[in-house]
mmCIF file of C-alpha atoms and ligand atoms in Angstrom:
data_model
loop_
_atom_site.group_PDB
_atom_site.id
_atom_site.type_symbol
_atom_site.label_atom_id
_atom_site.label_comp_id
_atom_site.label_asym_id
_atom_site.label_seq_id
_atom_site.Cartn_x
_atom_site.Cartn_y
_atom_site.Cartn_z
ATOM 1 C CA UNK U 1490 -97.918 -55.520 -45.809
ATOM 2 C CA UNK U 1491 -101.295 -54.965 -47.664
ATOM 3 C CA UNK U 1492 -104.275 -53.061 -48.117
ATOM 4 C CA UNK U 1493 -107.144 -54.282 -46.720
ATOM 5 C CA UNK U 1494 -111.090 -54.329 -46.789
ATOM 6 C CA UNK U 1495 -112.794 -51.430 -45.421
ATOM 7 C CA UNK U 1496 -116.191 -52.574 -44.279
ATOM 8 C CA UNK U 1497 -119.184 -50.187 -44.963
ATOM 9 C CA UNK U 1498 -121.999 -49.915 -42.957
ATOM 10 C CA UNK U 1499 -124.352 -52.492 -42.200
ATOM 11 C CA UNK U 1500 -121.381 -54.955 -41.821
ATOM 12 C CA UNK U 1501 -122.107 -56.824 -38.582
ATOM 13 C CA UNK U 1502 -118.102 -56.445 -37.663
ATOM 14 C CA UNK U 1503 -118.529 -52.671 -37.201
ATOM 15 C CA UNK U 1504 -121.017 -53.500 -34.396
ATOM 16 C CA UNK U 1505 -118.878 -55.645 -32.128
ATOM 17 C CA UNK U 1506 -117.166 -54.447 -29.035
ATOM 18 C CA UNK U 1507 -113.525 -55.284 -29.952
ATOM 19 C CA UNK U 1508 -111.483 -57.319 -27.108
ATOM 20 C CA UNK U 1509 -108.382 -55.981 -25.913
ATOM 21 C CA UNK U 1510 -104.752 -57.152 -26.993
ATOM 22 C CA UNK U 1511 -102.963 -59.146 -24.680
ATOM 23 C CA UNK U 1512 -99.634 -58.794 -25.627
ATOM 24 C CA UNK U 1513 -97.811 -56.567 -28.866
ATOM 25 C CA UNK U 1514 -96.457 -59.539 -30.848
ATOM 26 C CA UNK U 1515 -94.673 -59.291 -34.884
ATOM 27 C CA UNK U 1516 -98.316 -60.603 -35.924
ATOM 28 C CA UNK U 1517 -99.546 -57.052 -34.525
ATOM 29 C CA UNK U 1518 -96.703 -55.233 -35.457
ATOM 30 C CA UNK U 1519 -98.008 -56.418 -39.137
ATOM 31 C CA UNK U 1520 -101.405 -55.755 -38.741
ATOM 32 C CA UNK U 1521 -100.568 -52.088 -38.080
ATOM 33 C CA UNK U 1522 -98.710 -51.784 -41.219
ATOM 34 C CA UNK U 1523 -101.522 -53.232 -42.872
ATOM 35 C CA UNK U 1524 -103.921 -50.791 -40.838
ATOM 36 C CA UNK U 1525 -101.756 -47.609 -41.919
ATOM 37 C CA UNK U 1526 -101.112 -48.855 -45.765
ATOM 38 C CA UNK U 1527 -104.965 -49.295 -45.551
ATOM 39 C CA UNK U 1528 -105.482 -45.656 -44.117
ATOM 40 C CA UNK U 1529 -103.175 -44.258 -46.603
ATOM 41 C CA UNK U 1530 -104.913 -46.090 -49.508
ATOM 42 C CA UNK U 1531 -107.914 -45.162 -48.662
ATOM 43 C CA UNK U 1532 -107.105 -41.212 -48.240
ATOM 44 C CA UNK U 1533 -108.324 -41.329 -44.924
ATOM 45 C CA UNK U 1534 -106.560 -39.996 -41.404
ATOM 46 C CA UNK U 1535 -107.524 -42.842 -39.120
ATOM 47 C CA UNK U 1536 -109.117 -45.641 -39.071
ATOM 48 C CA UNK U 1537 -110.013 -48.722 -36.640
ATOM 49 C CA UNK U 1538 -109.231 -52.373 -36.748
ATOM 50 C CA UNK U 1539 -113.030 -53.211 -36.556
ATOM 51 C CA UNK U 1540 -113.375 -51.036 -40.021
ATOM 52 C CA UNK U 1541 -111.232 -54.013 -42.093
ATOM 53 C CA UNK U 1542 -113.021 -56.704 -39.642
ATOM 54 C CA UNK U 1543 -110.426 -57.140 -36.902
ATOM 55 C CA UNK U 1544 -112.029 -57.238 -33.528
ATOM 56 C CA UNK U 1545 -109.274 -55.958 -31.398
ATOM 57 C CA UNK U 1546 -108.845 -52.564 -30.319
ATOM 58 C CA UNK U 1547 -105.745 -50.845 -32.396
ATOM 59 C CA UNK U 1548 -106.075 -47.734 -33.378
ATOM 60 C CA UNK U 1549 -104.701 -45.863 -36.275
ATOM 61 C CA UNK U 1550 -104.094 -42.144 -36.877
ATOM 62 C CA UNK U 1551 -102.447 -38.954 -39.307
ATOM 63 C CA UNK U 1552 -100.818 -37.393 -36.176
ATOM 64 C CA UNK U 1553 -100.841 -33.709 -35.411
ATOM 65 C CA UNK U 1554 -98.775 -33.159 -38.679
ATOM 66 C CA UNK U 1555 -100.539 -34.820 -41.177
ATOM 67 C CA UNK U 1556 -97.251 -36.634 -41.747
ATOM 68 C CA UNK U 1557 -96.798 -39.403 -39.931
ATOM 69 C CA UNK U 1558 -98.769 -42.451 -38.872
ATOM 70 C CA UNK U 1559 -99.176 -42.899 -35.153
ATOM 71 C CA UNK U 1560 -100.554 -46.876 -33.669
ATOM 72 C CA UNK U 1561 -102.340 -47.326 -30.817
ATOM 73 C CA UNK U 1562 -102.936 -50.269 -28.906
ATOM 74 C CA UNK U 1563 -105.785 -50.436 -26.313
ATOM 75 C CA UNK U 1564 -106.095 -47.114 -26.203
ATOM 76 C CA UNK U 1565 -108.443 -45.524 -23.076
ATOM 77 C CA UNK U 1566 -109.149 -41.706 -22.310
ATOM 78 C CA UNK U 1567 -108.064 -41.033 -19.239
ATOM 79 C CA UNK U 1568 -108.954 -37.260 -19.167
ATOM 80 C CA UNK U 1569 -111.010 -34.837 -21.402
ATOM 81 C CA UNK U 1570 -112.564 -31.502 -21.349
ATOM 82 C CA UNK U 1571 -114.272 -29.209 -23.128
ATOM 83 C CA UNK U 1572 -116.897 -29.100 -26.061
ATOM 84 C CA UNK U 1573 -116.386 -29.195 -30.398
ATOM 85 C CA UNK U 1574 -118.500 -29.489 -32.990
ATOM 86 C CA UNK U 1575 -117.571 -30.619 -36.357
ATOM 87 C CA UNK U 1576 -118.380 -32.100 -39.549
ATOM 88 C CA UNK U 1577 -117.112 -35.607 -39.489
ATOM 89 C CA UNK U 1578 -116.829 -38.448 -41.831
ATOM 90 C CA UNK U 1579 -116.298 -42.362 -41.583
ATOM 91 C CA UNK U 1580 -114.794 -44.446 -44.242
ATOM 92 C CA UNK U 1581 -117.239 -47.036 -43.291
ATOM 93 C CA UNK U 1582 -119.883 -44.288 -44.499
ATOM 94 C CA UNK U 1583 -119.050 -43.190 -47.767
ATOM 95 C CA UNK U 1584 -119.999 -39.970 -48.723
ATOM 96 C CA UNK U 1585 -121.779 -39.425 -45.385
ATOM 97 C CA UNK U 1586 -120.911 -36.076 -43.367
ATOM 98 C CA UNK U 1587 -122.569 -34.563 -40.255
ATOM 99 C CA UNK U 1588 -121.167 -32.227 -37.659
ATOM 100 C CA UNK U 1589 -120.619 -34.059 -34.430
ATOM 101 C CA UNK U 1590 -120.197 -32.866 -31.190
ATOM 102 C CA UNK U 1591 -116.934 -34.279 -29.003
ATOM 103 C CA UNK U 1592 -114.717 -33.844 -26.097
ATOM 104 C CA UNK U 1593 -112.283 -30.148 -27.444
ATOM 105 C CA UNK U 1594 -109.345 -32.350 -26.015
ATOM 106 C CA UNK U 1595 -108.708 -35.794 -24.668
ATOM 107 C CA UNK U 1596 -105.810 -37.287 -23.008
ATOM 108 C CA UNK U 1597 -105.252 -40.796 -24.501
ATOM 109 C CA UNK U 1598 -103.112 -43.522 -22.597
ATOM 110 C CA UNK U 1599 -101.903 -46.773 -25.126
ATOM 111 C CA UNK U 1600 -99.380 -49.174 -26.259
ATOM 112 C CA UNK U 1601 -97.705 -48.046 -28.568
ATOM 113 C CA UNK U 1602 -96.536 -50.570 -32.289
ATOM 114 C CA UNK U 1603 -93.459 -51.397 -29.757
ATOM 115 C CA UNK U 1604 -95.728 -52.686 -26.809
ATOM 116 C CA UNK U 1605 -94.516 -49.256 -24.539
ATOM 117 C CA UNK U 1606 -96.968 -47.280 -23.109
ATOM 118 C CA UNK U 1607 -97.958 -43.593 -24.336
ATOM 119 C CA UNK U 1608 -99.814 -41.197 -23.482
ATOM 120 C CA UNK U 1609 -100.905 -38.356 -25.780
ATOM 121 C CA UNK U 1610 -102.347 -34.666 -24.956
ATOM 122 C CA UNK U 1611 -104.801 -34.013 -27.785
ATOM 123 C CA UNK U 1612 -106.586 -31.092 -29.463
ATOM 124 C CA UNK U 1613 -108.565 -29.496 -32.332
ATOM 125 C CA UNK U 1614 -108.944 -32.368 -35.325
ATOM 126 C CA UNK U 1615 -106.596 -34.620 -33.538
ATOM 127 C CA UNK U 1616 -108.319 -35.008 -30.728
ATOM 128 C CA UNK U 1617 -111.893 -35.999 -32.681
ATOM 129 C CA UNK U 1618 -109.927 -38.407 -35.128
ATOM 130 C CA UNK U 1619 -108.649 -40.399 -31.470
ATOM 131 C CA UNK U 1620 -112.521 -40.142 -30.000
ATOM 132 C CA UNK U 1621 -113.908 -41.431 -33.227
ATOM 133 C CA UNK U 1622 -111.669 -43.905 -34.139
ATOM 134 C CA UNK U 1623 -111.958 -45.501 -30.491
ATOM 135 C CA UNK U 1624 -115.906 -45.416 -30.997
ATOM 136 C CA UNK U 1625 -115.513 -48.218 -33.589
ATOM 137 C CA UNK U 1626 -113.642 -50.392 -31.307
ATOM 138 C CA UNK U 1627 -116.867 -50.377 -29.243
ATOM 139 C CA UNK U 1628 -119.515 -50.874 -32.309
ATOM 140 C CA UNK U 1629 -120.019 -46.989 -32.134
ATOM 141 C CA UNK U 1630 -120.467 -45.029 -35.107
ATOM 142 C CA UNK U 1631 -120.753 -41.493 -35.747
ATOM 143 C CA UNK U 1632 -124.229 -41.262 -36.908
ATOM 144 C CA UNK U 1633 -125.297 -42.930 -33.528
ATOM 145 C CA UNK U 1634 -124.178 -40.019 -32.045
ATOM 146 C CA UNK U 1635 -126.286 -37.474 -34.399
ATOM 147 C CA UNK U 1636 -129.456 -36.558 -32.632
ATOM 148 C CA UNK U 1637 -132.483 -38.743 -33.933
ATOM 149 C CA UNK U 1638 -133.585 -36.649 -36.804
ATOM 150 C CA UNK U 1639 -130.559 -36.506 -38.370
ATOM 151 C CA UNK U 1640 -129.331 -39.725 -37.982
ATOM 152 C CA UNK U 1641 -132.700 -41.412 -39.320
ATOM 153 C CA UNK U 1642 -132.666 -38.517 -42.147
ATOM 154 C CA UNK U 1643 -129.034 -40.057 -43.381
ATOM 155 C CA UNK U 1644 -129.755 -44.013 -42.570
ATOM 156 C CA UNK U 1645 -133.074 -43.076 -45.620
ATOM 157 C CA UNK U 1646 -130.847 -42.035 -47.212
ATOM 158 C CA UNK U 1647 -128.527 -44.951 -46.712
ATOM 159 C CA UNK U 1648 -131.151 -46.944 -47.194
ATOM 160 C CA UNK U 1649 -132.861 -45.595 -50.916
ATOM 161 C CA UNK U 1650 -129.047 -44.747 -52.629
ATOM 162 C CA UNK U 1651 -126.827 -46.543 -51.160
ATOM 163 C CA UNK U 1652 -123.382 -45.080 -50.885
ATOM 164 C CA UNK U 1653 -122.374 -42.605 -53.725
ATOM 165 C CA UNK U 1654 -120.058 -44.785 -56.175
ATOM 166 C CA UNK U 1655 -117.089 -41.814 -56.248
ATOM 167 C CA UNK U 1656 -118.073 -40.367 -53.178
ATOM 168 C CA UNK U 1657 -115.094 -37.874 -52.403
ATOM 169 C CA UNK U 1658 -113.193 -39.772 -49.730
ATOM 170 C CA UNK U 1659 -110.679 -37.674 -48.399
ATOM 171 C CA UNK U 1660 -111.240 -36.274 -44.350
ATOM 172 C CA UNK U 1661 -112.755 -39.912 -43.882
ATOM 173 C CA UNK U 1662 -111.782 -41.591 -40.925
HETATM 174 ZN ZN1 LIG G 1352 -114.986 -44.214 -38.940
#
């Protein structure tokens, strides 16, 4: 197990549309424990293979707790409904936040760590962490979903500061 390499933004690997896993083998299992001891590490409550430069789409998440770690593999939404708007972070964006507008709930079929499938009934922050983590396993980010002014306002911003050095990092995902 180990923590890995969160790529920030402008990192071509946060760009690519990640390709699905065949089959849930130990060399997964592993890079899910890496993926959560990465999460953990880095405060956050979820975060994408694509964010530590794995194109393949595996998913991790703080469940509805806050307590436990939940994996999963090629995740899809098979039903959602509804309309939220929140302020959102990314771990790839350091220091960024913007409200974003998502699905209110989403019903998310997977693999689970143990190759069985799952489905999950989500809601409330739950429910955006799932929709924004599987943006990054298509190269989407959550300032491409900001309407134009805002998004340009924060990539000037990207652009002239960089990323804040101690930017509080906690709510990332
Ligand atoms: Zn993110």
């Amino acid at each position: 197990m180990g923590v890995l390499t969160v790529r920030k933004y402008g990192d071509p690997a946060l760009r690519r549309r990640a390709a699905p896993v065949t089959e849930v083998t130990p060399e997964i299992r592993r890079m899910i424990a890496d993926l959560v001891d990465t999460m953990y590490d880095e405060v956050g409550i979820g975060l994408a293979a694509p964010q530590v430069g794995i194109a393949l789409r595996i998913i991790v998440a703080s469940d509805e707790s806050g307590r436990e770690a939940r994996a999963l593999v090629n995740p899809v939404i098979a039903a959602h409904g509804g309309e939220a708007t929140a302020e959102e972070g990314c771990l790839s964006l350091p220091g960024i936040f913007a409200p974003v507008t998502r699905a209110a709930w989403v019903r998310v079929e997977a693999r689970d760590e143990e190759g069985r499938p799952v489905s999950i009934d989500a809601r409330g922050l739950f429910a955006r962490v799932l929709q924004h983590e599987m943006d990054h396993l298509d190269g989407v980010l959550f300032i491409d979903r900001l309407d134009p002014v805002a998004r340009d306002r924060i990539k000037r911003k990207i652009k002239r500061e960089g990323f804040p050095a101690d930017s509080h990092r906690a709510f990332a995902l």
